Coordinates of C-alpha atoms and ligand atoms in Angstrom, one line a residue:
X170 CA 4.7 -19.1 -12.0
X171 CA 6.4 -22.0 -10.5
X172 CA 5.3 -23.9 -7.4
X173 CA 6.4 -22.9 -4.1
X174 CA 9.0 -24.5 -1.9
X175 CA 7.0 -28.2 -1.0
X176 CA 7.5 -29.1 3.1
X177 CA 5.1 -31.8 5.1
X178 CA 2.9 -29.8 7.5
X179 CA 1.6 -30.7 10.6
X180 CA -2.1 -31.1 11.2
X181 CA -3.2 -27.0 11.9
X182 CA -5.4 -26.1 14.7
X183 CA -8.5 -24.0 14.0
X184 CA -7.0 -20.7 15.5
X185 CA -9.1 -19.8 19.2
X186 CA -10.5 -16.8 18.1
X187 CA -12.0 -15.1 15.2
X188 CA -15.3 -12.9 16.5
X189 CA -14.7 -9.3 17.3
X190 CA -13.8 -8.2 21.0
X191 CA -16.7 -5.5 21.6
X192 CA -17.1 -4.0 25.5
X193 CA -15.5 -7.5 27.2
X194 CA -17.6 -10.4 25.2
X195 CA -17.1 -11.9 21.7
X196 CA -19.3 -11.2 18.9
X197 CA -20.4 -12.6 15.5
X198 CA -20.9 -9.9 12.6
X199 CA -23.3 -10.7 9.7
X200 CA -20.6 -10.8 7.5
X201 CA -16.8 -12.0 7.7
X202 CA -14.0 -11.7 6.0
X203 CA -11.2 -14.7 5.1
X204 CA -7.4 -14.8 6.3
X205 CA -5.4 -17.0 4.0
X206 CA -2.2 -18.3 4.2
X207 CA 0.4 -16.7 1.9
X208 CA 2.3 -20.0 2.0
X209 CA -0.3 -21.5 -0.4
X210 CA -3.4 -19.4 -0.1
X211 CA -4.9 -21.7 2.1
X212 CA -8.0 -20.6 4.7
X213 CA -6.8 -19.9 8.4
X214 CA -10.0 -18.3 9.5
X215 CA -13.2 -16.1 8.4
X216 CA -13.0 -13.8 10.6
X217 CA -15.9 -11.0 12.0
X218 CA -16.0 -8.0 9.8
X219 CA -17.2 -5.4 11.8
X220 CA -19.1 -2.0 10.4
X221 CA -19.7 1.5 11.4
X222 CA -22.4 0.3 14.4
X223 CA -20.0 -1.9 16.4
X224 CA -17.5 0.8 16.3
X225 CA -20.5 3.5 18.1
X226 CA -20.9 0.6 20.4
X227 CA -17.0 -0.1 20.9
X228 CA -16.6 4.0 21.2
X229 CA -19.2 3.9 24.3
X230 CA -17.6 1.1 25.9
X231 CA -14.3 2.7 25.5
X232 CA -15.7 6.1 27.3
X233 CA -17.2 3.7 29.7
X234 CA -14.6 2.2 30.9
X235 CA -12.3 5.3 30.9
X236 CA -14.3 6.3 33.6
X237 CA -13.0 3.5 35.6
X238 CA -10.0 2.0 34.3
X239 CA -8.2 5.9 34.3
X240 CA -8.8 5.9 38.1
X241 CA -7.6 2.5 38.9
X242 CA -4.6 2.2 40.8
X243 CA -1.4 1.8 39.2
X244 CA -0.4 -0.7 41.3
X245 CA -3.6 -2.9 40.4
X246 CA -2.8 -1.8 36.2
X247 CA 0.8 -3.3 36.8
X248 CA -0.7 -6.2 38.0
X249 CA -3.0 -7.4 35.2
X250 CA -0.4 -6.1 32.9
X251 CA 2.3 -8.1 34.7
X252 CA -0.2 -11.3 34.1
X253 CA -1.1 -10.5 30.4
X254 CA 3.2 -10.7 30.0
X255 CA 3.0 -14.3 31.1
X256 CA 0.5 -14.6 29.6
X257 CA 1.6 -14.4 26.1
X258 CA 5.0 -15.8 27.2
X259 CA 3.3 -18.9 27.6
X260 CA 1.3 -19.1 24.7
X261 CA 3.9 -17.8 22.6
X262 CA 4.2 -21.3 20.3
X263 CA 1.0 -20.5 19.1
X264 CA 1.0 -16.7 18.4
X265 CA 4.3 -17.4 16.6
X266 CA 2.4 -20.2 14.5
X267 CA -0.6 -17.7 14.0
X268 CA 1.9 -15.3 12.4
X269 CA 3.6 -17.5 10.4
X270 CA 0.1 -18.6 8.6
X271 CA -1.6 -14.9 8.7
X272 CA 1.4 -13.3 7.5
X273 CA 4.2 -15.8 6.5
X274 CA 6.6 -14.8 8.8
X275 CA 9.0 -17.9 9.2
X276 CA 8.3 -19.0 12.5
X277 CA 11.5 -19.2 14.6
X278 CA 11.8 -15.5 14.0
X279 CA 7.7 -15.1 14.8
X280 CA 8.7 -16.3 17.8
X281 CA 11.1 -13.6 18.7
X282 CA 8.7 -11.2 17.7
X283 CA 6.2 -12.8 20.1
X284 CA 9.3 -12.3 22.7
X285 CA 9.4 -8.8 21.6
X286 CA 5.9 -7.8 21.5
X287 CA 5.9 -9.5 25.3
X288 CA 9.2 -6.9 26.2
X289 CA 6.5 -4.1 26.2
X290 CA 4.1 -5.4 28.2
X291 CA 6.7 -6.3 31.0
X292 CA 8.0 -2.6 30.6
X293 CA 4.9 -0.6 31.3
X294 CA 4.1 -2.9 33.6
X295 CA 6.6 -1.5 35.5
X296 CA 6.8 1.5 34.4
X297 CA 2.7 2.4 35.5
X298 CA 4.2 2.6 38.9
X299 CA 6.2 5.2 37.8
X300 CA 3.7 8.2 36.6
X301 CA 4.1 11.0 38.3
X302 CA 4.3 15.1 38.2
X303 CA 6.4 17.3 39.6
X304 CA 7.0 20.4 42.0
X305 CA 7.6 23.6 40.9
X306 CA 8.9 26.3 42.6
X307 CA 7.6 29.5 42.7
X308 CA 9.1 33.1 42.8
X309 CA 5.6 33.8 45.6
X310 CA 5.8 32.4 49.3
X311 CA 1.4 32.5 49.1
X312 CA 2.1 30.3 46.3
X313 CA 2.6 26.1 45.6
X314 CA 2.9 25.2 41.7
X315 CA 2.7 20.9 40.9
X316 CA 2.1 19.2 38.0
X317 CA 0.0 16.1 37.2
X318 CA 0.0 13.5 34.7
X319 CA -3.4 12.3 33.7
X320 CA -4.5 9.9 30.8
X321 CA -5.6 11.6 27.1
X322 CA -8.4 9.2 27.5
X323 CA -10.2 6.8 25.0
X324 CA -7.7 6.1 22.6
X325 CA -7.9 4.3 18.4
X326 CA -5.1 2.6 17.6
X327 CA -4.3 1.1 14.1
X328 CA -1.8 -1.6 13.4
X329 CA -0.1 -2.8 10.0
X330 CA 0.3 -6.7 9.3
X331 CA 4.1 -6.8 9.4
X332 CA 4.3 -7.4 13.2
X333 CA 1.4 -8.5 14.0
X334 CA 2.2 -8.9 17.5
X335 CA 4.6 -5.9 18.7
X336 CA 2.6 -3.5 16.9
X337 CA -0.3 -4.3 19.2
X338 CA 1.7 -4.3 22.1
X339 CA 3.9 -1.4 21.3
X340 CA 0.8 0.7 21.4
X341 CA -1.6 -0.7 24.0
X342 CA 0.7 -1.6 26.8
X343 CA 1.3 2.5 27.3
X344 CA -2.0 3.1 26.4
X345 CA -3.2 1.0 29.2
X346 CA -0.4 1.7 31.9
X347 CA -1.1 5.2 31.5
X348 CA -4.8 5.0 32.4
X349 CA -6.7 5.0 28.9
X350 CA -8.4 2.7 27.3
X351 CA -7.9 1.5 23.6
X352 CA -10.0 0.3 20.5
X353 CA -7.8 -1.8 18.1
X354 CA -8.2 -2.1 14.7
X355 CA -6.1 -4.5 13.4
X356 CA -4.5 -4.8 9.6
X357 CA -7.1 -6.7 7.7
X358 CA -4.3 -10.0 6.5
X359 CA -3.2 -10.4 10.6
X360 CA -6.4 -9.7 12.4
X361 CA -5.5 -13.3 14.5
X362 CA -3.1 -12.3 16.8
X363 CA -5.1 -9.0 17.8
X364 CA -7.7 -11.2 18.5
X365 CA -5.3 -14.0 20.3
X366 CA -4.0 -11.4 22.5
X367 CA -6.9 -9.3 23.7
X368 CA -8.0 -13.0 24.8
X369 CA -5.4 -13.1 26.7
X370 CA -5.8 -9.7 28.2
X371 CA -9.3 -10.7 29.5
X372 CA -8.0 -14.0 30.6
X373 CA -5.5 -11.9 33.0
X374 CA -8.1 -9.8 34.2
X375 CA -8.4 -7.1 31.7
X376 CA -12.3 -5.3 32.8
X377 CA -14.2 -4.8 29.9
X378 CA -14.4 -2.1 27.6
X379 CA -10.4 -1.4 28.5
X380 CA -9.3 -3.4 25.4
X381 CA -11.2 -3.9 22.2
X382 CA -10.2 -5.5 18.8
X383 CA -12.6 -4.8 15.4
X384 CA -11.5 -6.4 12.8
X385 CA -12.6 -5.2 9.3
X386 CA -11.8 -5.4 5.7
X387 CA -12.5 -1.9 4.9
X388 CA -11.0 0.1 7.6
X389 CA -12.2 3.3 6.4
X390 CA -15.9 3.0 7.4
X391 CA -14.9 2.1 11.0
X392 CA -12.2 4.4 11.1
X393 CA -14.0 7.6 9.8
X394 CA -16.8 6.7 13.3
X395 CA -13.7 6.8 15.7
X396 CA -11.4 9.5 14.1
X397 CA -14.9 11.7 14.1
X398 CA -15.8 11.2 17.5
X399 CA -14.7 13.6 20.1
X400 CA -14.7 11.5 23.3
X401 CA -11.8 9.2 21.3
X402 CA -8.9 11.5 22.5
X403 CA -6.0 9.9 20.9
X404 CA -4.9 8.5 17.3
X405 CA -2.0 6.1 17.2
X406 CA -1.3 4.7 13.7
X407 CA 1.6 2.2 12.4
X408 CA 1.5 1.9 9.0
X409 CA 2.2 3.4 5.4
X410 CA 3.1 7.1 5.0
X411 CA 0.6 7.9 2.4
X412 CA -2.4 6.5 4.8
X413 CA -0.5 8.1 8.0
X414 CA -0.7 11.8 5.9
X415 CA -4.7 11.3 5.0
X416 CA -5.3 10.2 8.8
X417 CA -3.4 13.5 10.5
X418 CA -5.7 15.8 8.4
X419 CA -8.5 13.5 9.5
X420 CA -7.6 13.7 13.4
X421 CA -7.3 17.9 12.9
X422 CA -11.5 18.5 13.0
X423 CA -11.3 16.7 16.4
X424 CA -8.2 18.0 17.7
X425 CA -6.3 14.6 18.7
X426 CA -3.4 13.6 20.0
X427 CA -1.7 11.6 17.6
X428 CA 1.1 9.4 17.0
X429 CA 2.2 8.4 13.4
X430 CA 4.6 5.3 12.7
X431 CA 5.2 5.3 9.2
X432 CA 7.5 4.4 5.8
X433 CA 11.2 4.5 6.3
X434 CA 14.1 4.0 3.2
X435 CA 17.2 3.1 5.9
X436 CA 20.4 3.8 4.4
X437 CA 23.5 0.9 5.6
X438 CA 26.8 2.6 5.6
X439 CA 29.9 0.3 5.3
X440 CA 33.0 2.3 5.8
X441 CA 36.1 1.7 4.7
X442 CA 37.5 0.7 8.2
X443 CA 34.6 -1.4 8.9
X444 CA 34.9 -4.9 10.7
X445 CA 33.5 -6.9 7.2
X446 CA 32.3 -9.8 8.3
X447 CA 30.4 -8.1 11.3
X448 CA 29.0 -5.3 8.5
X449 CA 27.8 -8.6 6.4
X450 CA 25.9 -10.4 9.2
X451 CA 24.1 -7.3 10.6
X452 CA 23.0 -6.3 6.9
X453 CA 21.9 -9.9 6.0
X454 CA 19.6 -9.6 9.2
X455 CA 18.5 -6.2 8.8
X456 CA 17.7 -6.8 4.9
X457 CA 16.3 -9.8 4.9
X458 CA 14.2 -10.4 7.8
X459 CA 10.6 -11.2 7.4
X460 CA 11.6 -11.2 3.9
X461 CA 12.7 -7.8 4.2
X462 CA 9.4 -6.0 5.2
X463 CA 10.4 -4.3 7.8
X464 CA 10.2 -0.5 8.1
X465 CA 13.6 -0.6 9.4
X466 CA 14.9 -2.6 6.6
X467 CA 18.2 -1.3 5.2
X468 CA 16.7 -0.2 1.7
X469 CA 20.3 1.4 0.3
X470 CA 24.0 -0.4 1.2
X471 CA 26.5 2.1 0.6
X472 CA 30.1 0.6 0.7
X473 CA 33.2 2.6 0.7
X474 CA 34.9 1.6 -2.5
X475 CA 38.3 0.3 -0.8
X476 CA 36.4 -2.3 0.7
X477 CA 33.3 -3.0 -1.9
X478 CA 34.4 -5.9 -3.3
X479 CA 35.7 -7.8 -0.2
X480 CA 31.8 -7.0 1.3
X481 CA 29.8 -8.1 -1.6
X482 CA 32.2 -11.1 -2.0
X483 CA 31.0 -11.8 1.5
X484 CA 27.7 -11.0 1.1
X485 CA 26.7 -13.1 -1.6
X486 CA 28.1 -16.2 0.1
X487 CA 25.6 -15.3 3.3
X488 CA 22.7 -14.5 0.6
X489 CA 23.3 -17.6 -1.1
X490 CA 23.2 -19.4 2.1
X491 CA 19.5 -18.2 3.4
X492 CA 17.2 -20.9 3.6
X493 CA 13.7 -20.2 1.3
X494 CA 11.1 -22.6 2.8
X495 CA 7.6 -23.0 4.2
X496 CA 7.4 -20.3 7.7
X497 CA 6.1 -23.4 9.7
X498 CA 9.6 -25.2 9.4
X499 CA 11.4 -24.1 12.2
X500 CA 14.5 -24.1 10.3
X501 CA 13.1 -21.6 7.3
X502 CA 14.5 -17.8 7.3
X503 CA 13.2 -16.3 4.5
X504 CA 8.8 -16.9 3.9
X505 CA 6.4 -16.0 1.2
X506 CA 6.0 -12.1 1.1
X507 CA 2.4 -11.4 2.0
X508 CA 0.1 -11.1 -0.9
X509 CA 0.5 -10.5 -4.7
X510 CA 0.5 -6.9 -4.6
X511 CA 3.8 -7.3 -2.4
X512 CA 5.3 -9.5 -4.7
X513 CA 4.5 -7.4 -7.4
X514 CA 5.9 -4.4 -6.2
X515 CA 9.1 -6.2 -5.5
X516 CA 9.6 -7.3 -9.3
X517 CA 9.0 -4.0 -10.9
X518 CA 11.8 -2.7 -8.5
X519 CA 14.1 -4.8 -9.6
X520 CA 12.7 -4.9 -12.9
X521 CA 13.3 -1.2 -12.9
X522 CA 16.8 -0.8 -11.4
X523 CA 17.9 -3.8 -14.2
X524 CA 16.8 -1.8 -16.9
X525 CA 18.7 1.0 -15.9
X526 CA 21.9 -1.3 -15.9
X527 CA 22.0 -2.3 -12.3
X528 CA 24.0 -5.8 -12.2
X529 CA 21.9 -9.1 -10.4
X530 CA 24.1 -10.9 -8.8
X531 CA 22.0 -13.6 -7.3
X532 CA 18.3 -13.7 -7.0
X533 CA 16.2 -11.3 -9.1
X534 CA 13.2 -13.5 -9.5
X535 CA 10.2 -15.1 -8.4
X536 CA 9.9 -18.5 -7.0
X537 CA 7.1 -19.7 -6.7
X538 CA 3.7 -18.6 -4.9
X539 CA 4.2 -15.1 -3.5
X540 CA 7.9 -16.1 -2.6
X541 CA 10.7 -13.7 -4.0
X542 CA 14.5 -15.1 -4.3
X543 CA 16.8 -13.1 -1.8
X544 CA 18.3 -10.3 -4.3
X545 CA 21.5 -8.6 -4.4
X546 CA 22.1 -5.8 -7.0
X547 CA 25.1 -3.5 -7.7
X548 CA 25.4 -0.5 -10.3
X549 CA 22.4 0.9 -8.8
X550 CA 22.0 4.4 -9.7
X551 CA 19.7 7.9 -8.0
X552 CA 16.8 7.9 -10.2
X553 CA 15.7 4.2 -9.9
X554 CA 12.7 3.3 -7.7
X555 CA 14.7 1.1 -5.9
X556 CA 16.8 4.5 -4.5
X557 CA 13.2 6.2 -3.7
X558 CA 10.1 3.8 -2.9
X559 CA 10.4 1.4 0.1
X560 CA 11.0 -1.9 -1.3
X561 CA 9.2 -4.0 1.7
X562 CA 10.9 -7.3 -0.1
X563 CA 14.1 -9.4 0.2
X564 CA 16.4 -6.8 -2.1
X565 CA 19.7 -5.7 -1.6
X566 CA 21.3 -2.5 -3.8
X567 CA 24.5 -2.0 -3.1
X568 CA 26.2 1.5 -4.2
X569 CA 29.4 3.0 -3.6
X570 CA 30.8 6.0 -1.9
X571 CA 34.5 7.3 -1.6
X572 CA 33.7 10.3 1.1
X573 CA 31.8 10.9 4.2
X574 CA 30.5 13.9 3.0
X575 CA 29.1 12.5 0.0
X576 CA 27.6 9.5 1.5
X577 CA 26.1 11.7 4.2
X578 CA 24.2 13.7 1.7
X579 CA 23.3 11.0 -0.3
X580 CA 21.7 9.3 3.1
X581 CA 19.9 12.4 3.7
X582 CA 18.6 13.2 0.4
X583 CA 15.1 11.0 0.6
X584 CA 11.5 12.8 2.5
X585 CA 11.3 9.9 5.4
X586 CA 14.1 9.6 8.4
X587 CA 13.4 6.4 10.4
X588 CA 16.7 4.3 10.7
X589 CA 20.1 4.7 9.6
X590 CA 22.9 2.1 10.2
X591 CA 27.1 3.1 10.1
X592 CA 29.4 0.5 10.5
X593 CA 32.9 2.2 11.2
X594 CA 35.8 1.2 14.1
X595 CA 36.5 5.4 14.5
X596 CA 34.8 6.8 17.2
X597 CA 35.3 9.8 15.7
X598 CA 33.2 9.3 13.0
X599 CA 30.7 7.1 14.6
X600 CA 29.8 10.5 16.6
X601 CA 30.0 12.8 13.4
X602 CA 27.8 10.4 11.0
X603 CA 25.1 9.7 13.7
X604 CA 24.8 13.3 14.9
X605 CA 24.5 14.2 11.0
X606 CA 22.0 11.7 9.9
X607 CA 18.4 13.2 9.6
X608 CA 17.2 9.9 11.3
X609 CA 14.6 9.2 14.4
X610 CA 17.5 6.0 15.0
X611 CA 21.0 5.6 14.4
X612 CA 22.5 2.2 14.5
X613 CA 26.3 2.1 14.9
X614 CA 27.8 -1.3 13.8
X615 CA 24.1 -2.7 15.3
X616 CA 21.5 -3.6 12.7
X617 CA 18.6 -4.8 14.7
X618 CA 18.7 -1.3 17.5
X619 CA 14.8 -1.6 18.6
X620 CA 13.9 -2.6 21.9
X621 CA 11.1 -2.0 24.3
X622 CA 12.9 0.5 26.4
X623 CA 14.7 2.7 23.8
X624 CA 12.9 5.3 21.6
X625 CA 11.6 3.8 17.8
X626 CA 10.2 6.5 15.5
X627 CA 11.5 9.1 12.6
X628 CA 11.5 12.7 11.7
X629 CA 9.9 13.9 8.5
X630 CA 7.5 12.3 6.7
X631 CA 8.8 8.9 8.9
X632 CA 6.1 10.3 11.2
X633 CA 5.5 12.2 14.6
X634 CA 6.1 10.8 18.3
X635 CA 7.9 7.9 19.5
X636 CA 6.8 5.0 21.0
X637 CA 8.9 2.3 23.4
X638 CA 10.8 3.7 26.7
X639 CA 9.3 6.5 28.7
X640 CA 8.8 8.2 25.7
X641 CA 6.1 5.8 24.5
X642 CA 4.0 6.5 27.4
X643 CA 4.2 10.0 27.7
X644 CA 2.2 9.9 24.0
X645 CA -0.5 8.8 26.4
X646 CA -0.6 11.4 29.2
X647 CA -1.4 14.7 29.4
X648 CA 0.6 17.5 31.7
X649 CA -2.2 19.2 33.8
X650 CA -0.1 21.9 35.6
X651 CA -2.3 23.0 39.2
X652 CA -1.3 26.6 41.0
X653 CA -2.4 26.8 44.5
X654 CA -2.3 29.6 46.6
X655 CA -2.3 28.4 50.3
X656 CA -3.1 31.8 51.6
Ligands
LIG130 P1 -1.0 0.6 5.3 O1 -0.9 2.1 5.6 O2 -1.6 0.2 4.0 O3 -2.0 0.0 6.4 C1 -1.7 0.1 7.8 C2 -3.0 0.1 8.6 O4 -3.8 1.2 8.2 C3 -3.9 -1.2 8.3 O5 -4.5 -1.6 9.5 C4 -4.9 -0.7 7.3 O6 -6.1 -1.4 7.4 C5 -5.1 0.7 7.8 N1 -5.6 1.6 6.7 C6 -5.3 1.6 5.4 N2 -6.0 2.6 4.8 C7 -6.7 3.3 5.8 C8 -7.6 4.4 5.8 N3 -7.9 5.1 4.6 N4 -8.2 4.8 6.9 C9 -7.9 4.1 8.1 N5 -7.1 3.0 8.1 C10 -6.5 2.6 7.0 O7 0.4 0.0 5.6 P2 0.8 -1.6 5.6 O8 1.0 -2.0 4.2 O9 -0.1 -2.4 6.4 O10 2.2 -1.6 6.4 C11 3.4 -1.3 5.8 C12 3.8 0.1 6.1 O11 3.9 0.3 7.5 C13 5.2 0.4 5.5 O12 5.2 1.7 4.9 C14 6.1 0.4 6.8 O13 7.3 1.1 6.7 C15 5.2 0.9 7.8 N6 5.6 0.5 9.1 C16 6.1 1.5 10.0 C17 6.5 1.1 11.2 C18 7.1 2.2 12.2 O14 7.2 1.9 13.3 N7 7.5 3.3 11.7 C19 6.4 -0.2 11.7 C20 5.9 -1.1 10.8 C21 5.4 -0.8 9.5

């Protein structure tokens, strides 16, 4: 394998935290586990492996501070969450930096993310002021019928390393507007901004036992303790499909709430009256950022043959212009993918769809490290892996359609339904494609759709629930209905 792409790095600080966060103080585990950089498999950190005792101890702390924390006023909640916002706003050049060396994210678009993951925590901020039931009325005069919204309580919350920033936030700025109180266990390769931003969290006043992060290598041993016990109300996973399946039959013994975030395959649709250059910029961002493992990710381009060859003309010449590099130079837009088993997944894809007589154009090799050219494909064909698995790397199949009907079907016909993206100038058929698509989100002529106050999340085996908007915080509250007969 070659080299990766050289660059001249700055002196790297020693990140600020790498002990677990356990009932509001750090602490040092007997054993740790390392974080490397997949730049050049450098050590960021070792960081604290924590085991099945500190998640008994974290569980207690959690129903601890339920007791408190789920009667605290929501003006005081908004407050501290209001603080942990600027928080992170101000530290946001080193949480970006942080995610570009635990995860290789290039770090002008980490720092969006860190933008993004901050978008959350302004929202329920604001939106803790505004939980409240309702009146009912009742068919009895003897009779007053109201509604109350109360918090599901101690909630376990598991995060994948692709974001490692807006996944935490996504989930434990409702969690904690709402009333409850969360125990984080971070991906094992991004554990450092978990740790970074629970930090933060106490710095703005966060009591202890509201917010705790245990990292671990093995998440099953800690996760089988907090899935098992009854006082932890609520499951919120992010993460693959296969692992979000095994957990929702694990969460049935104890009843819990759950919300599942899982694998998507996004079809892009380019019709034929599409505005091309606008169809080739959105599908060059939503393929190929952070090196295109995203869940969202368009996986399949289908282009309405009248205009195929125009698009991919275009396409290549935006692909060919992406800049490979090291995720710390600010001017890099495509990173290392995150660890060999990535990589490898990415070249037997494309190994796969070449065999079956699918055309490279550009890319369609490895360069260097765990870096994986950007890719574009066309002759791509139902039946290769490409068409069925999610990619999660910088890989573009391109397919043609001549009818909506077909391409409808075709956009339908895989188990998952997280995004789907339609680039058309009819209004008509804007409303006819997105109402037909079996899709939690529907982008028309917008590739990058998510944002704090909308709601992300899919139908079948995408998962169950949404989170963002008021929609991510009802997943946290419960509707206690009260009848009262006033004599
Ligand atoms: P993963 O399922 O391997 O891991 C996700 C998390 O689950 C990690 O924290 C991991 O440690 C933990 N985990 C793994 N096995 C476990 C087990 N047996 N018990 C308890 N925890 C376990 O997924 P990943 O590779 O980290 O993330 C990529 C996947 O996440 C992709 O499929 C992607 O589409 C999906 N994803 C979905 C969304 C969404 O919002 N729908 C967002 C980002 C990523």
């Amino acid at each position: 394998m070659t080299q990766p792409p050289t660059s001249q790095r700055h002196a790297l600080a020693e990140p600020a935290r790498t002990q677990a966060f356990i009932g509001g103080a750090w602490r040092a585990t007997a054993s740790t586990f390392e974080v490397r950089d997949p730049w050049d498999r450098s050590l960021v950190a070792r960081v604290a492996d924590v085991g099945e005792a500190e998640a008994r101890e974290a569980a207690d702390h959690a129903v601890t501070a339920f007791a408190t924390w789920s009667r605290t006023s929501a003006w005081e909640k908004s407050a501290i969450l209001r603080r942990w916002f600027d928080a992170i706003l101000a530290h946001e050049g080193e949480l970006a930096e942080l995610m570009a060396r635990e995860m290789g994210k290039p770090v002008t678009e980490a720092r969006g993310e860190v933008k993004y993951a901050a978008g959350f925590v302004e929202y329920y901020a604001e939106e803790a002021k505004r939980i409240h039931g309702e009146t009912i009325p009742s068919q009895f005069a003897h009779k007053r019928l109201h509604t109350n919204l109360k918090p599901v309580g101690p909630v376990y919350a598991i995060t994948p390393w692709n974001f490692p920033a807006a996944m935490v936030t996504r989930k434990v700025a409702p969690a904690l507007a709402a009333g409850c109180t969360v125990i984080l266990k971070p991906a094992e390769a991004t554990p450092l901004n978990a740790l970074r931003l629970v930090d933060l969290w106490q710095q703005a006043g966060g009591p202890p036992g509201t917010f705790q992060v245990l990292p671990c290598l093995d998440p099953v041993p800690v996760s089988r303790v907090l899935i098992n016990d009854a006082r932890i109300r609520k499951l919120t996973f992010t993460g693959s499909t296969e692992v979000g399946m095994r957990l929702y039959g694990q969460a049935a013994t104890t009843m819990k709430r759950l919300s599942l975030e899982l694998g998507g395959h996004a079809p892009f649709i380019v019709c034929a009256d599409a505005d091309i250059d606008a169809a080739v910029a959105q599908v060059a961002a939503s393929k190929f950022r952070n090196a295109g493992q995203t869940c969202v990710c368009a996986n399949r381009i289908y282009v309405h043959s009248d205009v195929h060859d125009a698009f991919v003309a275009r396409f290549l010449l935006a692909v060919e212009g992406l800049r490979v590099g090291d995720p710390l130079d600010p001017a890099t837009q495509i990173g290392p993918l995150v660890n060999g088993d990535a990589l490898d997944k990415v070249v037997s894809h494309v190994d796969d769809a070449r065999a079956g007589g699918a055309k490279v154009l550009v890319g369609g090799a490895t360069s260097g490290g765990s870096f994986y050219a950007p890719t574009v494909l066309t002759g791509v064909r139902g039946g290769m892996k490409i068409l069925e698995e999610e990619t999660f790397g910088p890989v573009a199949p391109i397919l043609t359609f001549t009818d909506e009907a077909e391409v409808l079907r075709a956009a339908n016909n895989v188990p998952v339904g997280l995004a789907a993206y339609v680039w058309t100038r009819d209004l008509g058929r804007a409303y006819r494609m997105s109402e037909a698509l079996d899709y939690g989100i529907v982008g028309i002529n917008d590739g990058v759709p998510a944002t704090p106050q909308a709601p992300f999340g899919g139908v079948k085996n995408s998962g169950l629930g949404r989170e963002g908007g008021h929609w991510g915080l009802h997943e946290f509250l419960d509707v206690q209905y009260v009848s009262t007969v006033i004599g």
